[in-house]
XYZ file of C-alpha atoms in Angstrom:
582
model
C -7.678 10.815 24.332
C -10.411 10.882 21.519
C -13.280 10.172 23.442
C -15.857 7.908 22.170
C -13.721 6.579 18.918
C -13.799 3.807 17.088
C -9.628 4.252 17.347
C -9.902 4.217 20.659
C -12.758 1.265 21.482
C -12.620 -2.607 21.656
C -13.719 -5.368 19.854
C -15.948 -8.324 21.319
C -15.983 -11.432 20.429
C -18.494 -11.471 18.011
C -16.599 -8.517 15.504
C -19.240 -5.505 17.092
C -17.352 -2.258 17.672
C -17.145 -0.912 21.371
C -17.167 2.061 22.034
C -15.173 2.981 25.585
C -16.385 -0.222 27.160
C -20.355 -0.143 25.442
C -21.264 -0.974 22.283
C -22.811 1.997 20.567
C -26.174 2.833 22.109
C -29.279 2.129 19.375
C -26.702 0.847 16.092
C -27.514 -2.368 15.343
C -24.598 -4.803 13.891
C -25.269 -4.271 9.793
C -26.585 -7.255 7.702
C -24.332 -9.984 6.271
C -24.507 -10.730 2.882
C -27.687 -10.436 2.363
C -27.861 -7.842 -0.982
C -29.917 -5.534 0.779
C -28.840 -2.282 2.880
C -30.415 -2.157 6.567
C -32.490 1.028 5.760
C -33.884 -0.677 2.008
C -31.785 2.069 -0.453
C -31.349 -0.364 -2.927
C -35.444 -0.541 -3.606
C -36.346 0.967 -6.603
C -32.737 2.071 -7.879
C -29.151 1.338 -8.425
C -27.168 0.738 -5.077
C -23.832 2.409 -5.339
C -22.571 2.201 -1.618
C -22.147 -1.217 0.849
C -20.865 -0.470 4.346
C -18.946 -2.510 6.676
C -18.015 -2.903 10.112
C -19.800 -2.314 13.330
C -20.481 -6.293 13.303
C -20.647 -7.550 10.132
C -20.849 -6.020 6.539
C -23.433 -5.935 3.402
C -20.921 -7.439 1.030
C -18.907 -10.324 0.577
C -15.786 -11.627 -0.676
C -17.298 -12.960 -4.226
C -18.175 -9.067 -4.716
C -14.929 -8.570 -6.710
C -16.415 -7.001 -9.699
C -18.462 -4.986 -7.667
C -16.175 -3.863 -4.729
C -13.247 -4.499 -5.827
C -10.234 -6.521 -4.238
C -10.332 -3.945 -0.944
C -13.971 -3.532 -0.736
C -14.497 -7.142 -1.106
C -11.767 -8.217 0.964
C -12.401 -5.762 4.411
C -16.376 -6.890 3.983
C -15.544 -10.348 3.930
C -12.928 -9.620 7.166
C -15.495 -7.792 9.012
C -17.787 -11.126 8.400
C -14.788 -13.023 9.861
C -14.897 -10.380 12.993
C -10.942 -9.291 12.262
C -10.270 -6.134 13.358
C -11.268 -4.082 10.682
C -11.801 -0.129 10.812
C -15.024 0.839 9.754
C -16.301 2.519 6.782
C -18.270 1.677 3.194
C -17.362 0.815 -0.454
C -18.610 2.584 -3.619
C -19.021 0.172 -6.599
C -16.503 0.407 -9.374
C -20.301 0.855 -11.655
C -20.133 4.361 -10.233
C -16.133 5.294 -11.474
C -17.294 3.777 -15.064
C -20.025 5.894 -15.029
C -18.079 9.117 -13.509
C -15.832 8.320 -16.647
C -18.474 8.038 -19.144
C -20.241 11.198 -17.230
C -17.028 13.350 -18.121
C -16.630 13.554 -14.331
C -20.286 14.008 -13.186
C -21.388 11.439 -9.909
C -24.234 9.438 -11.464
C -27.358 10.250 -9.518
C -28.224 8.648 -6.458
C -24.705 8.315 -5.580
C -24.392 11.424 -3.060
C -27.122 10.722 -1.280
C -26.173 7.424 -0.300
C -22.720 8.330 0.493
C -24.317 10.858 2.933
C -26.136 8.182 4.128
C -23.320 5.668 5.014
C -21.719 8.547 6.306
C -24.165 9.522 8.865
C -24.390 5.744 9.834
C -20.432 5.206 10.482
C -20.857 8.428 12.471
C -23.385 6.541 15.354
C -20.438 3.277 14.598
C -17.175 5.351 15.690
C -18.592 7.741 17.761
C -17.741 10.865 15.851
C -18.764 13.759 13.754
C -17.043 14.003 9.739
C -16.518 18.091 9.938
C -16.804 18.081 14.023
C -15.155 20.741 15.553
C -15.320 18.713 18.873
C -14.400 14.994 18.066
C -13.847 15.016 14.292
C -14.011 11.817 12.178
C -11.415 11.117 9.876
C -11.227 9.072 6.729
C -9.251 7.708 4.233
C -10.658 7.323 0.659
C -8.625 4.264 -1.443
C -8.951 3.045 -5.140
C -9.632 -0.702 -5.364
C -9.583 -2.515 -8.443
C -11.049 -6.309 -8.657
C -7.612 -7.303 -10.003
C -4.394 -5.985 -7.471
C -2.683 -2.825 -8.952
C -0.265 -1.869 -6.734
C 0.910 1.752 -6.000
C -0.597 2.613 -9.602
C -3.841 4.579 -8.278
C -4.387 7.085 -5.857
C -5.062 6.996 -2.178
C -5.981 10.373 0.622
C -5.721 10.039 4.391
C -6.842 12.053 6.802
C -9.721 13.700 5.164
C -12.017 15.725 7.417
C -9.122 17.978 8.736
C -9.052 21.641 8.431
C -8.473 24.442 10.304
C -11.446 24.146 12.645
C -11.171 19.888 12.854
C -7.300 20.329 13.267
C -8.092 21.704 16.931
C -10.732 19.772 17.725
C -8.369 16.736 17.571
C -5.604 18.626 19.511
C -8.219 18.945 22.103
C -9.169 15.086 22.382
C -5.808 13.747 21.623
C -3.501 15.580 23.835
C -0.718 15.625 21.315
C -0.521 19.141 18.992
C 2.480 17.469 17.184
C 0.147 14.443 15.919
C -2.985 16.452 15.010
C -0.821 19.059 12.886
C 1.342 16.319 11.146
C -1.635 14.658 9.999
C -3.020 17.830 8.638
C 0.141 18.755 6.781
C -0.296 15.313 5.547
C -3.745 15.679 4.368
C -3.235 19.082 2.775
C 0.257 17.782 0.459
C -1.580 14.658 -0.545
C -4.975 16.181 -1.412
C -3.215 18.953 -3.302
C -1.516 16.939 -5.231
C -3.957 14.057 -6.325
C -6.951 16.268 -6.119
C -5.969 19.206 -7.146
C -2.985 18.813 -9.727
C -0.180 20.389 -7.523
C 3.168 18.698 -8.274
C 4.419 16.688 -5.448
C 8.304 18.508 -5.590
C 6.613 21.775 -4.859
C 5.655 20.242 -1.056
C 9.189 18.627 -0.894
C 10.569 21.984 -1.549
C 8.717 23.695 0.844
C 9.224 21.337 3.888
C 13.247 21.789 2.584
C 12.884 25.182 2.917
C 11.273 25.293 5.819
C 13.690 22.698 8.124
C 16.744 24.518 6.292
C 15.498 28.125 8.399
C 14.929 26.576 11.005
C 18.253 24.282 11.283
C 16.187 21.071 11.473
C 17.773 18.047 9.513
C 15.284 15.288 9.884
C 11.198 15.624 9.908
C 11.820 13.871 13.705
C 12.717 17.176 14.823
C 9.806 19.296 14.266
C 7.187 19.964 16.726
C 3.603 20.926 17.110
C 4.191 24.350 15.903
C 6.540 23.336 12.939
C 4.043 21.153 11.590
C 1.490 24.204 11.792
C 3.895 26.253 9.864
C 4.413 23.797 7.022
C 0.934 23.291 6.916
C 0.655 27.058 6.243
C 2.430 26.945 4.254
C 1.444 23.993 1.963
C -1.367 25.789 1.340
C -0.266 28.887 0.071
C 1.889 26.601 -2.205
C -1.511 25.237 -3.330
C -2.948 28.632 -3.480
C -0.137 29.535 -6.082
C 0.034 27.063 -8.043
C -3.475 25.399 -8.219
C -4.995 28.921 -8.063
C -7.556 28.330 -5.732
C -7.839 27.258 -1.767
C -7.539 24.297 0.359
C -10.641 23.537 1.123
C -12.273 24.431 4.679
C -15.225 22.233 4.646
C -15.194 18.329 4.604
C -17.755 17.098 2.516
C -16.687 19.299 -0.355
C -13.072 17.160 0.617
C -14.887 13.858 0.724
C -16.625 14.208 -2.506
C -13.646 15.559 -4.560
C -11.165 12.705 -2.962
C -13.758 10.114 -4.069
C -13.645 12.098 -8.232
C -9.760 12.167 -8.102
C -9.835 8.033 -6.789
C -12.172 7.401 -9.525
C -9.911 9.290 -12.252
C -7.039 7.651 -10.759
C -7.962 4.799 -12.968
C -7.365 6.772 -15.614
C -3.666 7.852 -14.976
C -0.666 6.968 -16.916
C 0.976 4.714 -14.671
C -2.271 2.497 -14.458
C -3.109 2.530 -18.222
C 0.537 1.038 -18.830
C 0.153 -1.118 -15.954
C -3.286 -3.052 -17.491
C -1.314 -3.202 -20.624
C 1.150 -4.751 -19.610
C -0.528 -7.155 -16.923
C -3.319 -7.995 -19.403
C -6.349 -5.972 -16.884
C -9.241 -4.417 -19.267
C -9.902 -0.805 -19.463
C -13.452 -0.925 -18.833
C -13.189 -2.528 -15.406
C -12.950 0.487 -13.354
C -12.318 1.083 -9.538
C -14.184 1.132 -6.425
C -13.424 3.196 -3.833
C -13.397 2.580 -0.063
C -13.985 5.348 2.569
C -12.736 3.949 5.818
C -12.297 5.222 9.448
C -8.598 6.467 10.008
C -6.392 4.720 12.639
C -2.983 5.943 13.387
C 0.185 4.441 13.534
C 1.788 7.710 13.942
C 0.461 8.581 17.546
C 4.241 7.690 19.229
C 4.651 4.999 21.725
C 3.466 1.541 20.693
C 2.321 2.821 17.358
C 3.302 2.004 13.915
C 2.392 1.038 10.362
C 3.626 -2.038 8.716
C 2.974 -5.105 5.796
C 2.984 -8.909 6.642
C 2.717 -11.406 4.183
C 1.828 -15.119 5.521
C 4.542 -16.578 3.344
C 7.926 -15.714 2.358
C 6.911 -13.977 -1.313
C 10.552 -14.510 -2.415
C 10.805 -18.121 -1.444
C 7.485 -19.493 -0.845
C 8.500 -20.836 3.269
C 5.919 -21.399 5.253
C 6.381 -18.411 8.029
C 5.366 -14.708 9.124
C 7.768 -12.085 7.785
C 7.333 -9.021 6.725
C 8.023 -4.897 7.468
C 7.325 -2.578 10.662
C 7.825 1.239 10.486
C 6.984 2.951 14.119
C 5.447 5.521 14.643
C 4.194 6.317 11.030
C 1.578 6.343 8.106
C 0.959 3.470 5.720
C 2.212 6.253 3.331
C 5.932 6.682 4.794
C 6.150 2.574 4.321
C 5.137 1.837 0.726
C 6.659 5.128 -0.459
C 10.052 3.864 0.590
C 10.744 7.290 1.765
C 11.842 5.222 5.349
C 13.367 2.441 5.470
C 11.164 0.117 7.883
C 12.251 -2.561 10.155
C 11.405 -6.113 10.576
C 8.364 -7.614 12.142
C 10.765 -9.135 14.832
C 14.568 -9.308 16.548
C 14.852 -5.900 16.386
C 14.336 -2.830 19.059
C 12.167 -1.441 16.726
C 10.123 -4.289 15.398
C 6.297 -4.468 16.114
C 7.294 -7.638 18.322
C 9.382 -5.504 20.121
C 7.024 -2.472 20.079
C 3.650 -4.248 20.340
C 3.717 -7.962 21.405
C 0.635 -8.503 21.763
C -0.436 -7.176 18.583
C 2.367 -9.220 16.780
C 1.091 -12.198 18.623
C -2.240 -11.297 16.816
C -1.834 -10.234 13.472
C 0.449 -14.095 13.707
C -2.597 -15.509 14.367
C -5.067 -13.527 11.937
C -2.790 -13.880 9.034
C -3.259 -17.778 9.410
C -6.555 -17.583 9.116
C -7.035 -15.698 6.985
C -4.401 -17.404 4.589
C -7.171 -20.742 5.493
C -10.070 -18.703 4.476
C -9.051 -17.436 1.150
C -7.372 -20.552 0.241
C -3.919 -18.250 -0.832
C -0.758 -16.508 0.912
C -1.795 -12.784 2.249
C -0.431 -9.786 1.283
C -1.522 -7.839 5.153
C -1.468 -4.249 5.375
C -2.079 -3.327 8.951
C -2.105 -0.238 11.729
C -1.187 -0.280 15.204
C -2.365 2.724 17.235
C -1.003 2.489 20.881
C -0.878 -1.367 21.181
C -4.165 -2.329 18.911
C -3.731 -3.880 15.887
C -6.088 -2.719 13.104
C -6.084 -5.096 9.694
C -6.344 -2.565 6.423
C -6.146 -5.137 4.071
C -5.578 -8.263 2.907
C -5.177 -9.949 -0.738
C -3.392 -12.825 -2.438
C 0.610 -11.522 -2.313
C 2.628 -10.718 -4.867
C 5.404 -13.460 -5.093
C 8.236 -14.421 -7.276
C 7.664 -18.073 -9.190
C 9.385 -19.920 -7.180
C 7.476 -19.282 -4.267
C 4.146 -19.639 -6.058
C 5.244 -22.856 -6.659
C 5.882 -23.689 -3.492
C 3.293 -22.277 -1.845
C 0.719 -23.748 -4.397
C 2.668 -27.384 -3.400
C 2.565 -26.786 0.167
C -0.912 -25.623 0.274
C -2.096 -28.767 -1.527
C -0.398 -30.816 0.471
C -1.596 -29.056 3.964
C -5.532 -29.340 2.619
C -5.824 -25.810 2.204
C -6.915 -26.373 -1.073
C -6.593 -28.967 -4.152
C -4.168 -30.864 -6.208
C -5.664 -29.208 -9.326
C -5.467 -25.933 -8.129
C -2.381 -26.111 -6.823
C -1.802 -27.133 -10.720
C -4.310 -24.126 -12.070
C -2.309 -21.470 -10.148
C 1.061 -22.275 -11.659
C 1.863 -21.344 -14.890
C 3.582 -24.164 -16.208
C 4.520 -23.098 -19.948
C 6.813 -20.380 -17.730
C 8.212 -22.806 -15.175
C 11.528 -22.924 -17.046
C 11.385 -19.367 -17.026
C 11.144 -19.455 -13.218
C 14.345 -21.180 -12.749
C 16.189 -17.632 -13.004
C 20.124 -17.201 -13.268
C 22.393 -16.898 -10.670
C 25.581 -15.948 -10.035
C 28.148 -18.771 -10.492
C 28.941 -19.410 -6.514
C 32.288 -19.467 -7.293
C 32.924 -16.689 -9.489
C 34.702 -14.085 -8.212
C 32.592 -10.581 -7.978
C 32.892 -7.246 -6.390
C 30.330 -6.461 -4.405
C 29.990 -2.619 -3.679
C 26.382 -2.611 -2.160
C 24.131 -5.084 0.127
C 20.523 -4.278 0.533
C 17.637 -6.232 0.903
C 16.627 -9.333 -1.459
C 13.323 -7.906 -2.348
C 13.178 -10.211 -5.018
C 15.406 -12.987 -6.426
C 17.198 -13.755 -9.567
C 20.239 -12.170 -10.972
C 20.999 -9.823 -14.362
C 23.892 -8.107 -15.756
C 23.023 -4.601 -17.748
C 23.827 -0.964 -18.068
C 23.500 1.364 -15.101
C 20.789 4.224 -15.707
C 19.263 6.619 -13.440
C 16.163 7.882 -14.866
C 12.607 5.640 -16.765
C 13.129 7.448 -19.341
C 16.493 7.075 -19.993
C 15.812 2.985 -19.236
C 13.300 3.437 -22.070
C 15.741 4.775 -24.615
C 17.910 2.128 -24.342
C 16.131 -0.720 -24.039
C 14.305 -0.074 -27.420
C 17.950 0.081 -28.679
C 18.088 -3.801 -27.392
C 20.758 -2.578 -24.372
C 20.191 -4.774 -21.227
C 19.372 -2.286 -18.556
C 19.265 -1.896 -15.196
C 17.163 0.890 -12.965
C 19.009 2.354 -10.343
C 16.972 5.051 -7.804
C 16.891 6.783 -4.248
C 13.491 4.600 -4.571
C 10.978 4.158 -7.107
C 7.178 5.704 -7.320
C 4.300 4.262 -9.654
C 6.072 7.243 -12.077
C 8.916 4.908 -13.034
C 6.359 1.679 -13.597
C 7.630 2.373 -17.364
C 10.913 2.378 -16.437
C 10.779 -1.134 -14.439
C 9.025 -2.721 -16.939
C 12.101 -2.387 -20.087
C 14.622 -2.968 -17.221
C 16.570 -6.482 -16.422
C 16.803 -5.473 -12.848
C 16.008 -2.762 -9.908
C 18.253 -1.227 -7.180
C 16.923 1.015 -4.721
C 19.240 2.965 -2.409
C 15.754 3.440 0.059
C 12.591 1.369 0.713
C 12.322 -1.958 2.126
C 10.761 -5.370 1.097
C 7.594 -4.141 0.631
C 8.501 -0.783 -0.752
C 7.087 0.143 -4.440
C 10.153 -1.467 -5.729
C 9.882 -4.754 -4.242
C 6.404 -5.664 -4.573
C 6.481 -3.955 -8.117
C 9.567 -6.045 -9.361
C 8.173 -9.307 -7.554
C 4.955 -9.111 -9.851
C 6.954 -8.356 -12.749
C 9.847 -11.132 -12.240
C 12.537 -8.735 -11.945
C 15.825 -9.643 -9.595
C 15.448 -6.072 -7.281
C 17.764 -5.384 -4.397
C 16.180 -2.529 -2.124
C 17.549 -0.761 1.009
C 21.007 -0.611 -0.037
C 21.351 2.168 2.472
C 25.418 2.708 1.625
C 24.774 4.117 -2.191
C 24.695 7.684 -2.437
C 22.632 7.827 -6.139
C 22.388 11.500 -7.724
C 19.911 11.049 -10.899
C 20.223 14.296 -11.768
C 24.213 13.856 -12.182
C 23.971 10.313 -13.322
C 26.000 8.668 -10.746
C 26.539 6.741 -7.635
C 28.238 6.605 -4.785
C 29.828 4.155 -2.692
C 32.498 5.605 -0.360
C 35.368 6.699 -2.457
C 34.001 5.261 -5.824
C 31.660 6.396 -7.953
C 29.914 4.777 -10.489
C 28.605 6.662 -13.494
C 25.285 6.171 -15.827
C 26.490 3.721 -18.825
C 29.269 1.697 -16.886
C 28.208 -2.268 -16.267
C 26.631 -3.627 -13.185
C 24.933 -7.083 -11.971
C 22.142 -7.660 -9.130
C 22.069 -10.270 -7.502
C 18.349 -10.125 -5.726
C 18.473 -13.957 -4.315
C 22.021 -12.335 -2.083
C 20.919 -9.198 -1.873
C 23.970 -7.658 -3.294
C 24.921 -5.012 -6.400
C 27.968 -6.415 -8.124
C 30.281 -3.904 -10.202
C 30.695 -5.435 -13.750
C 29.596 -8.878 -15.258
C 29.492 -12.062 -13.828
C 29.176 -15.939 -15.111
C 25.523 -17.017 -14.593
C 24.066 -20.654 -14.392
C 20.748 -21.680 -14.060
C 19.788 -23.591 -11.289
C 18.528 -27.284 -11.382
C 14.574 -27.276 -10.474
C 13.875 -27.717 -6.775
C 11.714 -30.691 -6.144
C 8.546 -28.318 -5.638
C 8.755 -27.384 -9.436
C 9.138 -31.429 -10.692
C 6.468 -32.234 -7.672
C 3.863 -30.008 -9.495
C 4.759 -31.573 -12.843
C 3.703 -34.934 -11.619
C 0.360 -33.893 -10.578
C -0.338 -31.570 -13.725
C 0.607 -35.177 -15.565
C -1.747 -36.512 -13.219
C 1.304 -39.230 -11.577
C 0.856 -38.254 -7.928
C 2.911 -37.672 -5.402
């Protein structure tokens, strides 16, 4: 077991960290709130880094400019005393001036990362770069305004080939320790140092294919070792230089490549389109890794505190056991439920489903707003990630915004302030006539609702083409990345074949409006060959298909729409924006 780790400890009542069954010997709890780090780095200079955990935190929720949604969000949990792993936030100040800098850290900035470093060392119990009990961390992008999937995020940092044994050693389980570091090395080679992502793919192909493996399930301690060789001799050739040995030279890289992140493609035309300035920048949060991927009652998963499709008032969400946040939102597996299934984190984990039940209605209390929860469980505890307002479609906002208002949670006027009524009638999206006849050839999940009729295409750029030809489109892939955010955003509607309701596609589609049906594990869709497959037929780029996200179902060829009259939350919130009442 890792000995002494913050994965491994307890919380007390109060939010301090335990470590084993004693809080950690001379580490006092850190300030609240109060604007000032415990040791007084913010005297005389710019203060770039605000740490959390280990009993409270030195920011706040209203930090958002500063720390971002994340940063803000985990300091103003760890206030709260959820279950938050440990770590620090670097101002989004510093990325703006990184950028301005032409990739330069602005000064001060190392030395107080070293500093918060050393300090959430004595918190978990561990040594970043430790042969013996190494520390591991994720670094994550964090924007004030929510940007899903479109910046970069690196787990596992801290692993090479010295760490990798050291947590073999205090973990007992050679398969987990090398499947984190083949995790760590295809990740950071491809955000940090420019390797394409395919080349990895490729690579793990190759290897399961000589070895007569089918599914990554069936490799073991020594096949992870091997792909991890061998990821890095594909970063070797085709970045031209190593993966690095030494974990501060990780840790400061990780935190340039988050703070270019901001810069990508996928993000620029996501602020376009969402209306988020340019000059904002990103924070970015180094945290204390917990693992869902340790086996037994382990797992990763997102919980919203409302129904983000329909607005109802109850727990739902996704569970994937025994993996990485990574494996979920990727929609490279398809996860589970939260509960009524064998492999739901009720199921898995009750106790920690029983908990995260009863955090995400506080926490939906506290902020005022319906939670979007990311969350780990490592063998039974439940460890909150993070937690921001969800994406939902608008009818649930205005449902939610109704319900809320009329629970107390918060006003009549904001309820009216959240909803934006010029696009009400725009909310009140067709649907298939219910008595129309229509061939359904697919059911996956409704990941968002809404139905549209349109052309079948395979690729963003070929949705792209069309739809500045005026065609009606719709986006059809094995699942979508932030790569095909271009692609989403001409299209009428998305299918995924993979993914879940809080894969990429879903919570993607959801902010933009679209109708999206994902997990429609019977299609067999070939991009490269423009086509897919559903048994014996085949449908080809270019022929005519409807979604039907409210049902969940891909229709072949057109169907009659109507729109639906306006449920009584919609003409409730009218009243009150006329200022009638009730």
């Amino acid at each position: 077991m890792l000995h002494q780790s913050i994965i491994q400890g307890s919380i007390d009542t109060s939010g301090a960290i335990a470590v084993g069954a004693a809080v950690v010997a001379g580490h006092p709890a850190l300030p609240v709130a109060n604007g000032q780090a415990a040791n007084g780095q913010a005297a005389g200079g710019q203060r770039w880094v605000y740490a959390f955990g280990g009993g409270g935190a030195e920011g706040h929720g209203g930090m958002l400019a500063e720390l971002g949604g994340k940063g803000a969000g985990l300091a103003e949990m760890a206030r709260l005393g959820v279950p938050v792993p440990p770590g620090f936030t670097i101002v989004a100040e510093a990325s703006r001036r990184h950028r301005a800098g032409q990739g330069g850290f602005p000064a001060g900035l190392s030395a107080q990362v070293e500093e918060a470093l050393t300090r959430l060392e004595a918190v978990a119990g561990a040594r970043f770069g430790g042969s013996e009990n190494p520390l591991l961390v994720s670094v994550r992008s964090g924007a004030r305004a929510s940007m899903p999937g479109m910046m970069d995020t690196i787990l596992n940092l801290g692993l090479t080939d010295a760490t990798v044994k050291g947590l073999v050693a205090r973990s007992g389980d050679a398969r987990f320790a090398y499947d984190c570091y083949r995790r760590l090395i295809q990740t950071y080679g491809a955000v940090v140092q420019g390797v394409c992502a395919h080349s990895f793919d490729a690579a793990l192909e190759a290897y399961k294919e000589g070895r007569g493996l089918l599914r990554d399930a069936d490799l073991g301690a020594a096949d992870w070792r091997a792909v991890a060789a061998a990821y890095r001799e594909v970063i070797e050739r085709e970045a031209g230089e190593p993966f690095p040995q030494d974990a501060r030279t990780q840790l400061f890289a990780a935190i340039g490549a988050i703070f270019r992140s901001w810069s990508n493609a996928r993000a620029v035309a996501f602020r376009a389109v969402h209306g988020i300035p340019d000059d904002w920048g990103t924070a970015a949060t180094v945290q204390a890794m917990v693992f869902g991927n340790r086996g037994g009652a382990s797992g990763t998963g997102v919980a919203h505190s409302r129904d983000p499709s329909t607005g109802e008032a109850v727990l739902c969400g996704e569970f994937l056991a025994d993996a990485q946040g990574e494996d979920i939102v990727s929609g490279l597996r398809t996860p589970g439920p939260l509960s009524g299934a064998d492999a739901s984190l009720e199921a898995v984990a009750p106790e920690a489903f029983a908990e995260l039940g009863r955090i995400a209605e506080r926490l939906e209390r506290h902020f005022g707003d319906m939670q979007e929860i990311e969350f780990t469980v490592q063998q039974g505890r439940l460890f909150i990630l993070q937690s921001r307002a969800g994406k939902r479609t608008p009818e649930a906002g205005v449902r939610i915004a109704t319900e809320m208002a009329q629970a107390g949670i918060i006003s009549r006027d904001e309820a009216v302030r959240r909803a934006d009524l010029p696009a009400l009638a725009d909310s009140l999206r067709p649907i298939p006539e219910p008595d129309a006849p229509r061939e359904v050839i697919a059911r996956g999940l409704p990941a968002s609702s809404g139905a549209a009729t349109g052309v079948l295409v395979f690729t963003s750029d070929e949705a792209v083409r069309l739809a500045a030809e005026g065609v009606a489109v719709v986006l059809c892939r094995p699942e979508t990345s932030p790569h095909d955010v271009h692609g989403m955003q001409v299209a009428c509607a998305v299918v995924t074949a993979r993914g879940g309701a809080t894969s990429h596609a879903a919570t993607v589609a959801r902010a933009m409006g679209l109708p999206c049906v994902t997990g429609a594990r019977m299609l067999r869709v070939d991009p490269v060959a423009g086509v897919m497959t559903v048994g014996d037929l085949t449908v080809r780029s270019g022929e005519i298909i409807t979604v039907d996200g409210g049902a969940g179902q891909v229709i072949l060829g057109s169907v009659p729409m109507i729109r639906p009259e306006p449920p009584e939350a919609v003409a409730l919130l009218l009243r009150w924006a006329e200022g009638v009442g009730a």
